[in-house]
Tab-separated table of C-alpha atoms in Angstrom:
chain	number	residue	atom	x	y	z
A	1	UNK	CA	157.049	53.121	52.065
A	2	UNK	CA	153.323	52.355	51.985
A	3	UNK	CA	152.764	54.391	48.801
A	4	UNK	CA	155.675	52.680	47.060
A	5	UNK	CA	154.662	49.194	48.209
A	6	UNK	CA	151.057	49.737	47.117
A	7	UNK	CA	152.133	50.935	43.680
A	8	UNK	CA	150.795	54.462	44.098
A	9	UNK	CA	154.234	56.104	44.074
A	10	UNK	CA	157.153	55.589	41.691
A	11	UNK	CA	160.205	54.820	43.876
A	12	UNK	CA	162.527	56.382	41.295
A	13	UNK	CA	160.710	59.739	41.387
A	14	UNK	CA	160.408	60.679	45.055
A	15	UNK	CA	160.710	64.403	45.743
A	16	UNK	CA	159.640	66.788	48.480
A	17	UNK	CA	158.785	70.485	48.675
A	18	UNK	CA	157.966	72.992	51.393
A	19	UNK	CA	157.539	76.656	52.241
A	20	UNK	CA	159.288	78.477	55.078
A	21	UNK	CA	159.428	75.969	57.960
A	22	UNK	CA	158.057	73.404	55.515
A	23	UNK	CA	161.172	73.961	53.413
A	24	UNK	CA	163.281	73.327	56.503
A	25	UNK	CA	161.393	70.068	57.103
A	26	UNK	CA	161.717	69.073	53.441
A	27	UNK	CA	165.513	69.257	53.571
A	28	UNK	CA	165.602	67.450	56.923
A	29	UNK	CA	163.447	64.675	55.443
A	30	UNK	CA	165.773	64.328	52.456
A	31	UNK	CA	168.829	64.215	54.722
A	32	UNK	CA	167.248	61.285	56.544
A	33	UNK	CA	165.994	59.426	53.460
A	34	UNK	CA	168.392	58.876	50.525
A	35	UNK	CA	165.492	57.808	48.285
A	36	UNK	CA	164.356	61.428	48.091
A	37	UNK	CA	166.008	62.640	44.903
A	38	UNK	CA	165.030	66.312	44.789
A	39	UNK	CA	163.920	69.104	47.135
A	40	UNK	CA	162.216	72.396	46.334
A	41	UNK	CA	161.983	75.027	49.060
A	42	UNK	CA	160.339	78.442	48.988
A	43	UNK	CA	161.639	81.091	51.391
A	44	UNK	CA	162.998	78.262	53.539
A	45	UNK	CA	164.140	78.378	57.123
A	46	UNK	CA	167.728	77.127	57.044
A	47	UNK	CA	168.767	77.997	60.604
A	48	UNK	CA	166.314	78.104	63.508
A	49	UNK	CA	168.400	80.796	65.183
A	50	UNK	CA	167.241	83.212	62.474
A	51	UNK	CA	163.657	82.988	63.783
A	52	UNK	CA	162.528	85.330	66.537
A	53	UNK	CA	160.875	82.374	68.268
A	54	UNK	CA	164.360	81.031	68.955
A	55	UNK	CA	165.862	84.288	70.189
A	56	UNK	CA	168.432	83.605	72.891
A	57	UNK	CA	168.805	79.926	71.885
A	58	UNK	CA	172.009	80.360	69.882
A	59	UNK	CA	173.931	78.301	72.484
A	60	UNK	CA	171.351	75.511	72.583
A	61	UNK	CA	173.105	72.393	71.197
A	62	UNK	CA	169.878	70.975	69.703
A	63	UNK	CA	169.121	74.212	67.870
A	64	UNK	CA	172.693	74.357	66.605
A	65	UNK	CA	172.597	70.742	65.428
A	66	UNK	CA	169.377	71.267	63.456
A	67	UNK	CA	170.861	73.998	61.252
A	68	UNK	CA	170.651	72.787	57.640
A	69	UNK	CA	174.329	73.585	57.142
A	70	UNK	CA	175.022	70.496	59.270
A	71	UNK	CA	173.009	68.319	56.852
A	72	UNK	CA	174.897	69.442	53.735
A	73	UNK	CA	177.067	66.316	53.580
A	74	UNK	CA	174.032	64.029	53.724
A	75	UNK	CA	172.332	66.077	51.008
A	76	UNK	CA	175.399	66.192	48.744
A	77	UNK	CA	174.502	65.262	45.185
A	78	UNK	CA	170.750	65.637	45.638
A	79	UNK	CA	168.968	68.131	43.395
A	80	UNK	CA	167.835	71.275	45.222
A	81	UNK	CA	165.728	74.287	44.234
A	82	UNK	CA	165.663	77.298	46.559
A	83	UNK	CA	163.745	80.507	45.919
A	84	UNK	CA	163.752	83.414	48.372
A	85	UNK	CA	163.140	87.127	48.384
A	86	UNK	CA	166.131	89.432	48.272
A	87	UNK	CA	165.254	91.046	51.618
A	88	UNK	CA	163.683	88.222	53.627
A	89	UNK	CA	164.494	89.205	57.195
A	90	UNK	CA	162.159	86.615	58.684
A	91	UNK	CA	164.279	83.579	57.748
A	92	UNK	CA	167.403	85.306	56.420
A	93	UNK	CA	168.193	85.614	52.731
A	94	UNK	CA	171.920	85.414	53.442
A	95	UNK	CA	171.472	82.166	55.374
A	96	UNK	CA	169.652	80.561	52.431
A	97	UNK	CA	172.431	81.657	50.078
A	98	UNK	CA	175.074	80.255	52.433
A	99	UNK	CA	173.222	76.943	52.652
A	100	UNK	CA	172.997	76.635	48.848
A	101	UNK	CA	176.733	77.268	48.626
A	102	UNK	CA	177.339	74.629	51.312
A	103	UNK	CA	175.403	72.070	49.233
A	104	UNK	CA	177.625	72.752	46.242
A	105	UNK	CA	180.803	72.535	48.318
A	106	UNK	CA	179.703	69.250	49.894
A	107	UNK	CA	179.053	67.728	46.484
A	108	UNK	CA	182.396	69.009	45.228
A	109	UNK	CA	184.286	67.409	48.105
A	110	UNK	CA	182.653	64.057	47.301
A	111	UNK	CA	183.208	64.568	43.564
A	112	UNK	CA	179.492	64.266	42.913
A	113	UNK	CA	177.521	65.926	40.169
A	114	UNK	CA	174.977	68.258	41.713
A	115	UNK	CA	172.152	70.514	40.657
A	116	UNK	CA	171.534	73.350	43.083
A	117	UNK	CA	169.311	76.082	41.676
A	118	UNK	CA	169.197	79.200	43.848
A	119	UNK	CA	166.891	82.065	42.935
A	120	UNK	CA	167.110	85.300	44.916
A	121	UNK	CA	164.378	87.527	43.501
A	122	UNK	CA	162.764	90.862	44.359
A	123	UNK	CA	159.915	90.081	46.727
A	124	UNK	CA	158.171	91.853	49.619
A	125	UNK	CA	159.571	90.500	52.872
A	126	UNK	CA	158.901	86.876	53.756
A	127	UNK	CA	156.870	85.799	50.740
A	128	UNK	CA	156.135	82.789	48.572
A	129	UNK	CA	154.823	83.873	45.190
A	130	UNK	CA	152.589	81.703	42.939
A	131	UNK	CA	155.005	81.828	40.016
A	132	UNK	CA	157.697	80.246	42.184
A	133	UNK	CA	155.582	77.120	42.468
A	134	UNK	CA	154.998	76.947	38.708
A	135	UNK	CA	158.719	77.288	38.073
A	136	UNK	CA	159.548	74.581	40.613
A	137	UNK	CA	156.981	72.247	39.051
A	138	UNK	CA	158.752	72.494	35.704
A	139	UNK	CA	162.081	71.973	37.459
A	140	UNK	CA	160.780	68.776	39.091
A	141	UNK	CA	159.668	67.445	35.703
A	142	UNK	CA	163.132	68.047	34.261
A	143	UNK	CA	165.006	66.721	37.284
A	144	UNK	CA	163.050	63.588	38.191
A	145	UNK	CA	162.015	62.322	34.799
A	146	UNK	CA	161.573	58.559	35.048
A	147	UNK	CA	158.471	56.368	35.209
A	148	UNK	CA	157.949	52.666	35.956
A	149	UNK	CA	156.521	50.150	33.478
A	150	UNK	CA	156.210	46.390	33.420
A	151	UNK	CA	158.028	44.951	30.396
A	152	UNK	CA	157.688	43.221	28.041
A	153	UNK	CA	154.020	43.255	29.107
A	154	UNK	CA	151.937	42.369	32.155
A	155	UNK	CA	151.142	38.658	32.236
A	156	UNK	CA	154.298	37.595	30.433
A	157	UNK	CA	156.154	35.066	32.626
A	158	UNK	CA	159.351	37.074	32.087
A	159	UNK	CA	157.766	40.458	32.853
A	160	UNK	CA	159.676	42.686	35.271
A	161	UNK	CA	159.260	46.265	36.503
A	162	UNK	CA	161.513	48.717	34.685
A	163	UNK	CA	162.453	52.315	35.346
A	164	UNK	CA	161.948	54.266	32.133
A	165	UNK	CA	163.505	57.577	31.146
A	166	UNK	CA	161.628	58.468	27.943
A	167	UNK	CA	163.369	60.023	24.995
A	168	UNK	CA	163.172	63.792	24.741
A	169	UNK	CA	164.353	63.803	21.116
A	170	UNK	CA	162.608	65.056	18.026
A	171	UNK	CA	158.937	64.195	17.740
A	172	UNK	CA	158.367	61.461	15.178
A	173	UNK	CA	161.916	60.132	15.455
A	174	UNK	CA	162.149	56.544	16.638
A	175	UNK	CA	164.368	56.565	19.743
A	176	UNK	CA	167.414	54.476	20.365
A	177	UNK	CA	167.575	52.318	23.494
A	178	UNK	CA	170.102	52.327	26.340
A	179	UNK	CA	169.679	49.446	28.799
A	180	UNK	CA	171.239	50.190	32.191
A	181	UNK	CA	172.365	47.225	34.281
A	182	UNK	CA	172.964	48.150	37.920
A	183	UNK	CA	175.449	46.865	40.477
A	184	UNK	CA	174.920	44.117	43.058
A	185	UNK	CA	171.995	44.773	45.390
A	186	UNK	CA	170.313	47.203	43.012
A	187	UNK	CA	166.872	47.228	41.474
A	188	UNK	CA	164.733	49.277	39.116
A	189	UNK	CA	164.134	51.597	42.089
A	190	UNK	CA	167.765	51.889	43.226
A	191	UNK	CA	170.309	51.917	40.424
A	192	UNK	CA	173.667	53.508	39.681
A	193	UNK	CA	172.506	55.633	36.775
A	194	UNK	CA	170.123	57.596	39.027
A	195	UNK	CA	173.092	58.945	40.999
A	196	UNK	CA	174.529	62.435	40.486
A	197	UNK	CA	177.643	61.083	38.764
A	198	UNK	CA	175.472	60.332	35.726
A	199	UNK	CA	173.088	63.319	35.720
A	200	UNK	CA	174.551	64.953	32.610
A	201	UNK	CA	174.772	61.619	30.797
A	202	UNK	CA	171.089	60.821	31.430
A	203	UNK	CA	170.025	64.232	30.231
A	204	UNK	CA	172.264	64.145	27.137
A	205	UNK	CA	171.070	60.685	26.089
A	206	UNK	CA	167.426	61.657	26.399
A	207	UNK	CA	167.921	64.913	24.515
A	208	UNK	CA	169.759	62.998	21.767
A	209	UNK	CA	166.773	60.705	21.284
A	210	UNK	CA	167.461	57.668	23.471
A	211	UNK	CA	165.081	55.906	25.823
A	212	UNK	CA	166.820	54.651	28.968
A	213	UNK	CA	165.426	51.446	30.490
A	214	UNK	CA	166.485	49.895	33.807
A	215	UNK	CA	165.042	46.361	34.027
A	216	UNK	CA	164.787	44.758	37.454
A	217	UNK	CA	166.689	41.507	36.917
A	218	UNK	CA	167.100	40.912	40.644
A	219	UNK	CA	169.684	42.057	43.184
A	220	UNK	CA	172.168	39.257	42.464
A	221	UNK	CA	171.459	37.839	38.997
A	222	UNK	CA	175.006	37.833	37.539
A	223	UNK	CA	173.402	37.434	34.087
A	224	UNK	CA	172.155	33.922	34.744
A	225	UNK	CA	169.864	32.111	32.301
A	226	UNK	CA	166.753	33.799	33.710
A	227	UNK	CA	168.328	37.250	33.386
A	228	UNK	CA	169.392	36.552	29.788
A	229	UNK	CA	165.887	35.417	28.874
A	230	UNK	CA	164.332	38.423	30.612
A	231	UNK	CA	166.634	40.894	28.888
A	232	UNK	CA	165.912	39.169	25.547
A	233	UNK	CA	162.179	39.616	26.189
A	234	UNK	CA	162.469	43.268	27.270
A	235	UNK	CA	164.530	44.224	24.207
A	236	UNK	CA	162.331	42.212	21.839
A	237	UNK	CA	159.172	43.749	23.270
A	238	UNK	CA	160.426	47.291	22.747
A	239	UNK	CA	161.933	46.713	19.306
A	240	UNK	CA	159.199	44.546	17.754
A	241	UNK	CA	156.545	47.011	18.847
A	242	UNK	CA	158.444	49.739	17.042
A	243	UNK	CA	158.800	51.756	20.220
A	244	UNK	CA	162.599	51.898	19.789
A	245	UNK	CA	165.017	51.444	16.911
A	246	UNK	CA	166.264	47.839	16.922
A	247	UNK	CA	169.518	48.979	15.275
A	248	UNK	CA	170.373	51.317	18.172
A	249	UNK	CA	170.355	49.146	21.312
A	250	UNK	CA	173.156	49.801	23.802
A	251	UNK	CA	174.139	48.389	27.200
A	252	UNK	CA	175.570	50.502	30.023
A	253	UNK	CA	176.486	48.646	33.198
A	254	UNK	CA	178.297	49.210	36.477
A	255	UNK	CA	180.124	46.584	38.560
A	256	UNK	CA	177.930	43.448	38.493
A	257	UNK	CA	175.942	45.145	35.751
A	258	UNK	CA	179.122	45.894	33.796
A	259	UNK	CA	180.324	42.308	33.899
A	260	UNK	CA	176.790	41.100	33.185
A	261	UNK	CA	176.431	43.461	30.232
A	262	UNK	CA	179.627	42.080	28.723
A	263	UNK	CA	178.397	38.509	29.278
A	264	UNK	CA	175.109	39.308	27.540
A	265	UNK	CA	176.773	41.143	24.655
A	266	UNK	CA	179.137	38.231	24.122
A	267	UNK	CA	176.118	35.973	23.729
A	268	UNK	CA	174.062	38.436	21.677
A	269	UNK	CA	176.569	40.493	19.647
A	270	UNK	CA	174.058	40.923	16.820
A	271	UNK	CA	171.368	42.319	19.148
A	272	UNK	CA	173.487	45.027	20.771
A	273	UNK	CA	175.083	48.053	19.124
A	274	UNK	CA	177.663	48.829	21.854
A	275	UNK	CA	178.588	48.182	25.490
A	276	UNK	CA	179.798	50.588	28.177
A	277	UNK	CA	181.227	48.782	31.223
A	278	UNK	CA	182.253	50.667	34.371
A	279	UNK	CA	184.599	48.729	36.690
A	280	UNK	CA	183.581	45.285	35.340
A	281	UNK	CA	184.771	41.902	36.493
A	282	UNK	CA	185.848	40.197	33.248
A	283	UNK	CA	187.304	36.916	34.561
A	284	UNK	CA	184.871	35.472	37.094
A	285	UNK	CA	187.119	32.545	37.993
A	286	UNK	CA	190.008	34.869	38.788
A	287	UNK	CA	187.796	37.363	40.589
A	288	UNK	CA	186.187	34.797	42.869
A	289	UNK	CA	189.697	33.576	43.718
A	290	UNK	CA	190.697	37.167	44.511
A	291	UNK	CA	187.429	37.808	46.354
A	292	UNK	CA	186.229	34.394	47.632
A	293	UNK	CA	183.375	36.104	49.498
A	294	UNK	CA	181.681	36.517	46.103
A	295	UNK	CA	181.971	32.879	45.013
A	296	UNK	CA	178.850	31.787	46.906
A	297	UNK	CA	176.479	34.461	45.538
A	298	UNK	CA	177.683	34.019	41.950
A	299	UNK	CA	177.589	30.225	42.097
A	300	UNK	CA	174.101	30.346	43.585
A	301	UNK	CA	172.861	32.715	40.882
A	302	UNK	CA	174.278	30.453	38.168
A	303	UNK	CA	173.045	27.236	39.808
A	304	UNK	CA	176.547	25.910	40.412
A	305	UNK	CA	178.092	24.041	43.308
A	306	UNK	CA	180.853	26.337	44.650
A	307	UNK	CA	183.408	23.525	44.742
A	308	UNK	CA	182.942	22.823	41.014
A	309	UNK	CA	182.256	26.395	39.882
A	310	UNK	CA	185.706	27.511	38.707
A	311	UNK	CA	185.617	25.950	35.224
A	312	UNK	CA	182.036	27.083	34.555
A	313	UNK	CA	182.774	30.620	35.707
A	314	UNK	CA	185.854	30.750	33.503
A	315	UNK	CA	183.764	29.735	30.476
A	316	UNK	CA	181.133	32.334	31.385
A	317	UNK	CA	183.644	35.168	31.683
A	318	UNK	CA	183.749	37.995	29.116
A	319	UNK	CA	187.503	37.496	28.780
A	320	UNK	CA	186.835	34.091	27.203
A	321	UNK	CA	184.528	35.665	24.621
A	322	UNK	CA	186.721	38.461	23.299
A	323	UNK	CA	186.187	37.307	19.708
A	324	UNK	CA	182.430	37.792	20.040
A	325	UNK	CA	182.762	41.076	21.929
A	326	UNK	CA	185.137	42.340	19.233
A	327	UNK	CA	182.134	42.507	16.896
A	328	UNK	CA	180.851	45.642	18.621
A	329	UNK	CA	182.338	48.801	20.172
A	330	UNK	CA	183.246	48.444	23.852
A	331	UNK	CA	183.918	51.255	26.342
A	332	UNK	CA	185.733	50.352	29.584
A	333	UNK	CA	186.217	52.643	32.594
A	334	UNK	CA	188.066	51.536	35.728
A	335	UNK	CA	189.688	53.067	38.783
A	336	UNK	CA	193.380	52.280	39.098
A	337	UNK	CA	193.033	51.794	42.882
A	338	UNK	CA	189.845	49.678	42.794
A	339	UNK	CA	190.079	47.159	45.653
A	340	UNK	CA	186.718	45.491	44.945
A	341	UNK	CA	187.355	44.606	41.305
A	342	UNK	CA	191.100	44.930	40.580
A	343	UNK	CA	191.946	47.067	37.585
A	344	UNK	CA	193.551	44.192	35.678
A	345	UNK	CA	190.057	42.992	34.757
A	346	UNK	CA	189.562	45.944	32.393
A	347	UNK	CA	193.196	45.999	31.312
A	348	UNK	CA	193.087	42.307	30.384
A	349	UNK	CA	189.848	42.591	28.429
A	350	UNK	CA	191.013	45.726	26.609
A	351	UNK	CA	194.186	43.896	25.544
A	352	UNK	CA	192.231	40.813	24.434
A	353	UNK	CA	189.805	42.907	22.416
A	354	UNK	CA	192.642	44.715	20.697
A	355	UNK	CA	194.251	41.404	19.766
A	356	UNK	CA	190.888	40.252	18.387
A	357	UNK	CA	190.659	43.391	16.226
A	358	UNK	CA	187.876	44.944	18.283
A	359	UNK	CA	186.941	48.585	18.713
A	360	UNK	CA	187.689	49.299	22.360
A	361	UNK	CA	188.115	52.482	24.357
A	362	UNK	CA	189.686	52.058	27.787
A	363	UNK	CA	190.019	54.814	30.368
A	364	UNK	CA	191.797	54.260	33.653
A	365	UNK	CA	191.370	56.775	36.462
A	366	UNK	CA	194.492	57.254	38.627
A	367	UNK	CA	193.638	56.730	42.296
A	368	UNK	CA	190.034	55.890	41.414
A	369	UNK	CA	188.215	53.271	43.461
A	370	UNK	CA	185.079	51.178	43.064
A	371	UNK	CA	182.803	54.177	43.166
A	372	UNK	CA	180.359	55.786	40.747
A	373	UNK	CA	182.158	59.066	41.309
A	374	UNK	CA	184.857	58.044	38.821
A	375	UNK	CA	182.271	58.409	36.031
A	376	UNK	CA	181.617	62.095	36.758
A	377	UNK	CA	184.323	63.407	34.443
A	378	UNK	CA	183.684	60.772	31.767
A	379	UNK	CA	180.005	61.390	31.033
A	380	UNK	CA	180.800	63.192	27.783
A	381	UNK	CA	183.049	60.326	26.667
A	382	UNK	CA	180.365	57.736	27.484
A	383	UNK	CA	177.776	59.764	25.600
A	384	UNK	CA	180.020	60.194	22.565
A	385	UNK	CA	180.848	56.500	22.514
A	386	UNK	CA	177.168	55.626	22.134
A	387	UNK	CA	176.572	58.293	19.484
A	388	UNK	CA	179.683	57.269	17.560
A	389	UNK	CA	178.697	53.604	17.624
A	390	UNK	CA	175.404	54.472	15.943
A	391	UNK	CA	177.096	56.842	13.490
A	392	UNK	CA	179.642	54.158	12.551
A	393	UNK	CA	176.870	51.633	11.920
A	394	UNK	CA	174.965	54.042	9.697
A	395	UNK	CA	178.100	54.911	7.736
A	396	UNK	CA	178.972	51.238	7.281
A	397	UNK	CA	175.456	50.402	6.110
A	398	UNK	CA	175.548	53.232	3.598
A	399	UNK	CA	178.957	52.245	2.204
A	400	UNK	CA	177.888	48.599	1.860
A	401	UNK	CA	174.555	49.267	0.235
A	402	UNK	CA	172.677	49.213	3.517
A	403	UNK	CA	174.016	45.791	4.490
A	404	UNK	CA	174.584	45.736	8.246
A	405	UNK	CA	178.128	45.018	9.332
A	406	UNK	CA	179.536	44.869	12.831
A	407	UNK	CA	183.110	44.607	11.592
A	408	UNK	CA	185.034	47.798	12.331
A	409	UNK	CA	187.013	49.569	9.640
A	410	UNK	CA	189.934	49.833	12.065
A	411	UNK	CA	190.487	48.997	15.713
A	412	UNK	CA	190.422	51.664	18.379
A	413	UNK	CA	193.573	51.852	20.425
A	414	UNK	CA	193.424	51.305	24.158
A	415	UNK	CA	195.280	53.492	26.593
A	416	UNK	CA	195.456	54.504	30.219
A	417	UNK	CA	194.578	57.928	31.453
A	418	UNK	CA	197.628	60.159	31.342
A	419	UNK	CA	199.253	58.382	28.391
A	420	UNK	CA	201.396	60.576	26.152
A	421	UNK	CA	199.349	59.333	23.186
A	422	UNK	CA	196.053	60.729	24.462
A	423	UNK	CA	194.108	63.833	23.546
A	424	UNK	CA	191.992	66.091	25.702
A	425	UNK	CA	188.269	65.450	26.086
A	426	UNK	CA	185.574	67.389	27.923
A	427	UNK	CA	186.332	68.618	31.436
A	428	UNK	CA	190.097	68.340	30.859
A	429	UNK	CA	189.865	64.574	30.555
A	430	UNK	CA	192.640	62.509	29.127
A	431	UNK	CA	191.558	59.625	26.955
A	432	UNK	CA	191.978	57.649	23.764
A	433	UNK	CA	191.422	59.217	20.375
A	434	UNK	CA	189.772	57.220	17.649
A	435	UNK	CA	188.300	57.719	14.219
A	436	UNK	CA	185.114	56.305	12.782
């Protein structure tokens, strides 16, 4: 906490590593601190009973409780690297293999993306070889790849800290920009997109030449005037400097961030190429009537008196701005059993966008709740939506003599998951087909 508070450490890139008993301690530390995103362990102790120092303690309840197998649920979804010799009798090669398998099972039960890299290699006894450390260092760089910058620049009254995932695309190619807007209570150090449900999406976007930026707009901004001005400044700073391609700016939000992204896009349809919204609230007046516990925080963020907020919140709602949102491609994802933001919010907006002639893709997950886990199987679809939005723009510009147009050549049909009109996507998904 001291290193993060003093600015020495990047809160979005906290990892831990250890050898033998140090590996055991590294996993225990991660189990107790969810901010630790990745663990590397070399010839790790995974069960104290395997050590001769604990001979005869197999019935000791404390020793039993400290076995790493019992921490697998808490570690589910975290990235893990384990390397051990193929005949390590000191700590038990088989126990390390069993623990790695337990991590994968735990993530599977929670429907979380996970990265567990297990390397069982020829090595003399209980060893930790130098090349293991070099390999793990490269793994850390690939796994925890964000930095923190102040944007648009230090000293600007609208400057905020931002988590940055730099583009890993072709050298010399100006990257596109994906702005991630997190859910309520989040920050640039704790945001939805850093969770395992989006691991493949983050990696794919970076490899395709997109910079991902997570601006810290506050834990409860609800896209108020300050948040709009800040996001304007962040985007303008990155595009005017030439650091990113101004024609390829996308928004990807979850929950509060999803609704907020739609609000912003409705106000700035010519500044944004596409929007991806995961379980958004699209009618704030209706939602605060359904969930009155949220009326106070939203009214406070918008500077409204709760008693007179209904009309203002209705005007602010994305549903009231379908004509503006229809100018750009919109991707909606919602769980059918969401009890925090009822599914009708995405259904209603999808229908309104279709009536307005917009290009909308809507996926509804049967039994899905208000949980990032519903995005796990839709990462490919989210990625393709962003790529296709850019491809459509380029094709339109070419056909119109390089004159930019946000008007789609044809609307994209909306559908619910499981519809008879859908086609298969990656990971046996069901979704809407569309043509560019």
